[in-house]
Coordinates of C-alpha atoms and ligand atoms in Angstrom, one line a residue:
X181 CA 96.0 168.3 -2.5
X182 CA 96.0 169.6 -6.1
X183 CA 98.5 167.4 -8.0
X184 CA 100.6 169.8 -10.3
X185 CA 101.7 168.0 -13.8
X186 CA 104.4 169.5 -16.0
X187 CA 104.5 168.4 -19.6
X188 CA 107.4 169.2 -22.1
X189 CA 105.6 169.3 -25.4
X190 CA 105.9 170.1 -29.1
X191 CA 103.2 170.3 -31.8
X192 CA 100.8 167.7 -32.8
X193 CA 102.0 164.7 -30.5
X194 CA 102.1 167.1 -27.7
X195 CA 98.6 168.6 -28.3
X196 CA 97.1 165.1 -28.4
X197 CA 99.0 163.9 -25.3
X198 CA 97.9 167.1 -23.5
X199 CA 94.2 166.5 -24.5
X200 CA 94.4 163.1 -23.2
X201 CA 96.1 164.2 -19.9
X202 CA 93.5 166.8 -19.2
X203 CA 90.7 164.2 -19.8
X204 CA 92.5 161.6 -17.5
X205 CA 92.9 164.3 -14.7
X206 CA 89.2 165.3 -15.1
X207 CA 88.4 161.5 -14.3
X208 CA 90.8 161.1 -11.5
X209 CA 90.6 164.5 -9.7
X210 CA 87.1 165.8 -10.7
X211 CA 86.4 169.3 -9.2
X212 CA 82.6 168.6 -9.4
X213 CA 81.8 170.6 -12.3
X214 CA 83.4 168.7 -15.1
X215 CA 86.9 169.9 -14.8
X216 CA 89.8 168.7 -12.5
X217 CA 91.7 170.0 -9.5
X218 CA 94.7 169.2 -10.8
X219 CA 97.1 171.9 -12.3
X220 CA 98.7 171.1 -15.6
X221 CA 101.5 173.4 -17.1
X222 CA 102.8 172.7 -20.6
X223 CA 106.3 174.0 -21.4
X224 CA 106.1 174.3 -25.2
X225 CA 108.8 174.4 -27.9
X226 CA 109.1 177.7 -29.7
X227 CA 112.1 176.7 -32.1
X228 CA 109.7 176.3 -34.9
X229 CA 108.6 179.9 -34.8
X230 CA 109.0 182.4 -37.5
X231 CA 108.3 186.0 -38.7
X232 CA 106.2 185.7 -41.7
X233 CA 104.5 188.5 -43.6
X234 CA 105.4 190.7 -40.8
X235 CA 103.6 188.6 -38.2
X236 CA 105.1 186.2 -35.4
X237 CA 104.2 182.5 -36.1
X238 CA 104.4 180.1 -33.1
X239 CA 103.1 176.6 -34.5
X240 CA 103.4 174.3 -31.5
X241 CA 101.7 176.9 -29.0
X242 CA 99.0 177.2 -31.5
X243 CA 98.5 173.5 -32.3
X244 CA 98.0 173.0 -28.6
X245 CA 95.9 175.8 -28.0
X246 CA 93.6 175.2 -30.9
X247 CA 93.5 171.4 -30.1
X248 CA 92.7 171.9 -26.3
X249 CA 90.1 174.5 -27.4
X250 CA 88.6 172.0 -29.8
X251 CA 89.0 174.4 -32.8
X252 CA 91.8 172.6 -34.6
X253 CA 91.9 170.8 -37.8
X254 CA 92.2 167.3 -36.4
X255 CA 93.2 165.9 -39.8
X256 CA 96.0 168.1 -40.8
X257 CA 97.2 168.6 -37.1
X258 CA 97.7 172.1 -37.5
X259 CA 95.6 175.2 -38.1
X260 CA 91.8 175.8 -37.5
X261 CA 88.8 173.8 -38.3
X262 CA 86.4 175.3 -40.9
X263 CA 89.4 177.4 -42.4
X264 CA 89.5 179.6 -45.4
X265 CA 92.6 180.8 -47.4
X266 CA 91.4 184.1 -49.0
X267 CA 94.1 186.4 -47.4
X268 CA 96.8 183.7 -48.0
X269 CA 95.8 183.7 -51.9
X270 CA 96.3 187.4 -51.8
X271 CA 99.6 187.3 -50.1
X272 CA 100.7 184.8 -52.8
X273 CA 99.8 187.5 -55.5
X274 CA 102.0 190.0 -53.9
X275 CA 104.6 187.2 -53.4
X276 CA 104.7 188.1 -49.5
X277 CA 105.5 185.3 -47.0
X278 CA 106.2 181.7 -48.2
X279 CA 103.8 180.1 -50.8
X280 CA 104.4 176.8 -49.5
X281 CA 103.4 177.8 -45.7
X282 CA 99.7 178.6 -45.7
X283 CA 98.3 181.0 -43.4
X284 CA 94.6 180.6 -43.1
X285 CA 92.0 183.3 -42.4
X286 CA 91.0 182.2 -39.0
X287 CA 94.7 181.5 -38.2
X288 CA 95.7 184.9 -39.2
X289 CA 93.6 186.4 -36.5
X290 CA 95.5 184.8 -34.1
X291 CA 99.0 185.7 -35.6
X292 CA 97.6 189.3 -36.0
X293 CA 96.4 189.5 -32.4
X294 CA 99.7 187.9 -31.1
X295 CA 102.0 190.4 -33.2
X296 CA 99.9 193.6 -32.1
X297 CA 100.5 192.6 -28.4
X298 CA 104.0 191.8 -29.1
X299 CA 104.4 195.3 -30.6
X300 CA 102.8 196.8 -27.5
X301 CA 105.9 195.1 -25.6
X302 CA 103.9 192.1 -24.1
X303 CA 106.4 189.1 -23.7
X304 CA 105.4 185.8 -25.6
X305 CA 104.5 184.2 -22.2
X306 CA 101.9 187.0 -21.8
X307 CA 100.7 186.7 -25.2
X308 CA 100.3 182.8 -25.0
X309 CA 98.0 183.4 -21.6
X310 CA 95.9 186.1 -23.3
X311 CA 95.4 184.0 -26.2
X312 CA 94.4 180.9 -24.3
X313 CA 92.2 183.0 -22.0
X314 CA 89.6 183.0 -24.9
X315 CA 88.8 179.3 -24.3
X316 CA 88.6 177.3 -21.1
X317 CA 91.6 175.0 -22.2
X318 CA 92.4 173.9 -18.6
X319 CA 95.9 173.7 -19.1
X320 CA 98.6 176.6 -18.5
X321 CA 100.6 177.0 -21.7
X322 CA 104.2 178.4 -21.4
X323 CA 106.4 179.1 -24.2
X324 CA 110.0 177.5 -23.2
X325 CA 111.5 181.1 -23.6
X326 CA 110.1 184.5 -24.2
X327 CA 113.5 185.1 -26.2
X328 CA 113.4 184.3 -29.9
X329 CA 115.1 181.0 -30.5
X330 CA 114.7 179.6 -34.0
X331 CA 115.7 176.4 -35.1
X332 CA 117.7 176.3 -38.4
X333 CA 118.7 173.4 -40.5
X334 CA 122.0 173.1 -42.1
X335 CA 121.8 171.0 -45.5
X336 CA 124.3 170.2 -48.0
X337 CA 124.3 173.1 -50.7
X338 CA 122.7 171.4 -53.7
X339 CA 124.4 174.3 -56.0
X340 CA 128.2 173.9 -55.7
X341 CA 128.1 170.7 -54.1
X342 CA 130.8 171.8 -51.6
X343 CA 129.5 174.1 -49.0
X344 CA 126.3 174.0 -47.0
X345 CA 123.4 176.3 -46.5
X346 CA 120.9 177.2 -43.5
X347 CA 117.1 176.8 -44.0
X348 CA 114.6 177.9 -41.4
X349 CA 113.2 174.8 -40.0
X350 CA 109.8 175.5 -41.5
X351 CA 111.3 175.6 -44.9
X352 CA 113.1 172.3 -44.3
X353 CA 109.8 170.7 -42.8
X354 CA 107.0 172.2 -44.9
X355 CA 108.6 173.1 -48.1
X356 CA 111.2 170.1 -48.5
X357 CA 109.3 167.6 -46.3
X358 CA 112.6 167.1 -44.4
X359 CA 113.9 165.2 -47.5
X360 CA 117.1 167.3 -47.6
X361 CA 119.6 165.4 -45.3
X362 CA 120.3 167.7 -42.3
X363 CA 123.7 168.3 -41.5
X364 CA 122.9 169.6 -38.2
X365 CA 120.3 171.6 -36.2
X366 CA 121.2 175.2 -35.0
X367 CA 119.1 176.9 -32.5
X368 CA 119.7 180.5 -33.3
X369 CA 119.4 182.9 -30.2
X370 CA 119.8 179.9 -27.7
X371 CA 123.0 181.2 -26.1
X372 CA 121.2 184.5 -24.8
X373 CA 118.1 183.0 -24.1
X374 CA 116.4 182.2 -20.7
X375 CA 113.4 180.0 -19.5
X376 CA 110.2 182.0 -19.8
X377 CA 108.8 183.4 -16.3
X378 CA 107.2 180.6 -14.6
X379 CA 109.0 177.6 -16.5
X380 CA 111.7 177.0 -13.6
X381 CA 109.1 177.5 -10.9
X382 CA 106.7 175.1 -12.4
X383 CA 109.5 172.4 -12.6
X384 CA 110.3 173.0 -9.0
X385 CA 106.9 172.7 -7.8
X386 CA 105.9 169.8 -10.0
X387 CA 104.5 166.6 -8.6
X388 CA 105.1 164.7 -12.0
X389 CA 107.2 165.8 -15.1
X390 CA 106.2 164.2 -18.4
X391 CA 107.7 164.4 -21.9
X392 CA 105.1 164.2 -24.5
X393 CA 105.6 161.9 -27.4
X394 CA 106.9 165.0 -29.6
X395 CA 110.1 165.2 -31.9
X396 CA 112.8 164.3 -29.5
X397 CA 115.4 166.5 -31.5
X398 CA 113.7 169.7 -32.6
X399 CA 110.9 169.9 -30.1
X400 CA 111.8 168.0 -26.6
X401 CA 115.6 168.5 -27.5
X402 CA 115.2 172.4 -28.2
X403 CA 113.3 172.7 -24.9
X404 CA 116.1 171.1 -23.0
X405 CA 118.7 173.2 -24.7
X406 CA 117.4 176.4 -23.1
X407 CA 120.2 177.6 -20.6
X408 CA 119.3 176.3 -17.1
X409 CA 116.2 174.0 -18.1
X410 CA 117.8 170.6 -18.0
X411 CA 119.7 171.2 -14.8
X412 CA 116.4 172.2 -13.3
X413 CA 114.9 169.1 -14.4
X414 CA 117.7 166.8 -13.0
X415 CA 117.4 168.8 -9.7
X416 CA 113.5 168.4 -9.6
X417 CA 111.9 166.2 -6.9
X418 CA 109.3 165.1 -9.4
X419 CA 110.1 161.8 -11.5
X420 CA 110.5 162.5 -15.1
X421 CA 108.7 160.0 -17.4
X422 CA 108.9 160.1 -21.1
X423 CA 106.4 158.5 -23.7
X424 CA 108.1 157.3 -26.9
X425 CA 107.2 158.9 -30.1
X426 CA 108.5 156.1 -32.0
X427 CA 106.6 152.7 -32.3
X428 CA 108.2 149.6 -33.8
X429 CA 111.0 151.6 -35.3
X430 CA 108.8 154.1 -37.2
X431 CA 107.6 157.6 -36.3
X432 CA 103.8 157.9 -35.6
X433 CA 103.5 161.0 -37.7
X434 CA 105.8 164.0 -38.7
X435 CA 109.6 163.3 -39.6
X436 CA 111.2 162.7 -36.4
X437 CA 113.3 160.0 -38.1
X438 CA 115.0 162.5 -40.5
X439 CA 116.0 164.6 -37.3
X440 CA 117.2 161.6 -35.3
X441 CA 119.3 160.3 -38.0
X442 CA 120.8 163.8 -38.4
X443 CA 122.2 163.5 -34.7
X444 CA 123.3 159.9 -35.0
X445 CA 120.3 158.3 -32.9
X446 CA 118.6 155.2 -34.3
X447 CA 114.8 155.6 -34.8
X448 CA 113.6 153.2 -32.1
X449 CA 112.0 153.5 -28.7
X450 CA 115.1 152.1 -27.0
X451 CA 117.5 154.6 -28.7
X452 CA 115.4 157.6 -27.8
X453 CA 115.3 156.7 -24.3
X454 CA 119.2 156.2 -24.1
X455 CA 119.3 159.6 -25.9
X456 CA 117.3 161.3 -23.2
X457 CA 119.5 159.4 -20.7
X458 CA 118.6 157.3 -17.7
X459 CA 118.6 159.2 -14.3
X460 CA 121.0 156.9 -12.6
X461 CA 123.7 157.7 -15.5
X462 CA 123.1 161.3 -15.1
X463 CA 120.4 161.4 -17.7
X464 CA 116.8 162.8 -17.5
X465 CA 114.7 159.8 -17.3
X466 CA 113.1 158.0 -14.3
X467 CA 110.7 156.0 -16.4
X468 CA 109.7 155.2 -20.0
X469 CA 106.6 154.2 -21.8
X470 CA 106.9 152.0 -25.0
X471 CA 104.3 150.6 -27.4
X472 CA 103.5 146.9 -26.9
X473 CA 105.5 146.3 -30.1
X474 CA 108.4 147.4 -28.3
X475 CA 108.1 145.3 -25.2
X476 CA 111.5 143.8 -25.8
X477 CA 113.1 147.2 -25.3
X478 CA 111.2 147.5 -22.1
X479 CA 113.0 144.6 -20.7
X480 CA 116.3 145.8 -22.0
X481 CA 115.7 149.2 -20.5
X482 CA 114.5 148.1 -17.2
X483 CA 117.5 145.9 -17.0
X484 CA 119.8 149.1 -17.2
X485 CA 117.7 150.7 -14.4
X486 CA 115.2 152.5 -16.5
X487 CA 111.5 151.4 -15.3
X488 CA 109.8 150.9 -18.6
X489 CA 106.1 149.9 -19.3
X490 CA 104.8 148.6 -22.7
X491 CA 101.3 149.5 -23.6
X492 CA 99.4 150.5 -26.8
X493 CA 100.6 154.0 -27.8
X494 CA 98.5 155.1 -30.6
X495 CA 96.6 158.2 -29.6
X496 CA 93.7 157.3 -31.8
X497 CA 91.1 159.0 -29.7
X498 CA 90.4 160.7 -26.3
X499 CA 90.1 157.4 -24.3
X500 CA 93.4 156.1 -25.9
X501 CA 95.1 159.4 -25.3
X502 CA 93.8 159.5 -21.7
X503 CA 95.0 155.9 -21.0
X504 CA 98.6 156.8 -22.4
X505 CA 98.6 160.0 -20.2
X506 CA 97.4 158.0 -17.1
X507 CA 100.3 155.5 -17.5
X508 CA 103.0 158.0 -17.8
X509 CA 101.2 159.9 -14.7
X510 CA 101.3 156.7 -12.7
X511 CA 104.8 155.7 -13.5
X512 CA 105.9 159.4 -12.6
X513 CA 103.9 159.4 -9.3
X514 CA 104.1 156.0 -8.5
X515 CA 107.9 156.1 -8.3
X516 CA 108.0 159.0 -5.9
X517 CA 110.4 157.8 -3.0
Ligands
FO1_619 N1 102.4 172.6 -42.2 C1 102.5 172.3 -43.7 O1 103.0 171.1 -43.8 N2 102.2 173.1 -44.5 C2 101.6 174.3 -44.1 O2 101.3 175.1 -45.0 C3 101.7 174.7 -42.8 C4 101.3 176.0 -42.3 C5 101.1 176.2 -41.0 C6 100.7 177.5 -40.5 C7 100.6 177.8 -39.0 C8 101.1 176.9 -38.2 O3 100.9 177.2 -37.1 C9 101.5 175.7 -38.7 C10 101.7 175.3 -40.0 N3 102.1 174.1 -40.6 C11 102.0 173.7 -41.8 C12 102.5 173.0 -39.6 C13 103.8 173.4 -39.0 O4 105.1 173.3 -40.0 C14 104.2 172.3 -37.7 O5 103.0 172.5 -36.9 C15 105.3 172.4 -36.9 O6 105.9 173.7 -37.1 C16 106.2 171.3 -37.0 O7 106.0 170.5 -36.0

């Protein structure tokens, strides 16, 4: 039987986790020619998306696509390896786009292809599929929705000191490095959005559902906010297991701590688990994976009915990522009634 694994994922952490999961399923369910018989569906956050220089940019889908295709810039965590920036230098001269948000030449190839297909009327889910057909990535990439849902951040207005102003997430994140305290996050377009075709069906047919160690607020949180999605997860047969993006009270990379404090959640493996909620209290989680450094919280969480395992959580390389993905998969499959 082919096992069907659904992963909710954001950008860099999601990409590394999916690369590890693909490797682990290749080892566990070999298909005889180097791949696996497992089916992996990634439901990806698109709240970071933006229109820029007339092009539609989808950072989390691209981080995952490039990483699984092996053409990503491993160090930066986004964009293409061997990139050049001739066009973005020209755009800067014309003051087109955001000078603090670099669109590399190879990356622009992807954005131009995507935008031309969108202009032909293709939905984002079809565009994501077409882009991923260029490489044998072994994972089905689904945007959380085909509708435009963009995260904006409300920050104190440094001008008058009284009001607040709204920034696109990318400006808050890349221009200001999340240094401006966020009053709240607003997903514009959320109310009228719907899960992309295939998303609810994937959740219904999943044998395991995993929350990647992505930003719990603006990545996983945005996916869960899409109307109908959370309820479908709660109704799913598969057990939902999350991997903590926080180790020993600190983010592994990115600035999830700035996001968590904005919603009043402590930056800890324990607090994020409570934020997602324990299944028997009406929350999402049937299981949680924390780092060895947080093994004390594993005991506390198990005591409140959330099976929690402690293991090394740093995704240093393919083997460590595969081991983490395997542990999450075991916890999800193992707890099937
Ligand atoms: N992040 C930066 O810090 N600086 C950039 O100039 C930048 C450009 C960029 C272009 C395309 C893309 O897909 C991602 C890009 N990112 C950049 C990363 C991006 O902010 C993150 O991938 C996510 O949006 C946050 O998780």
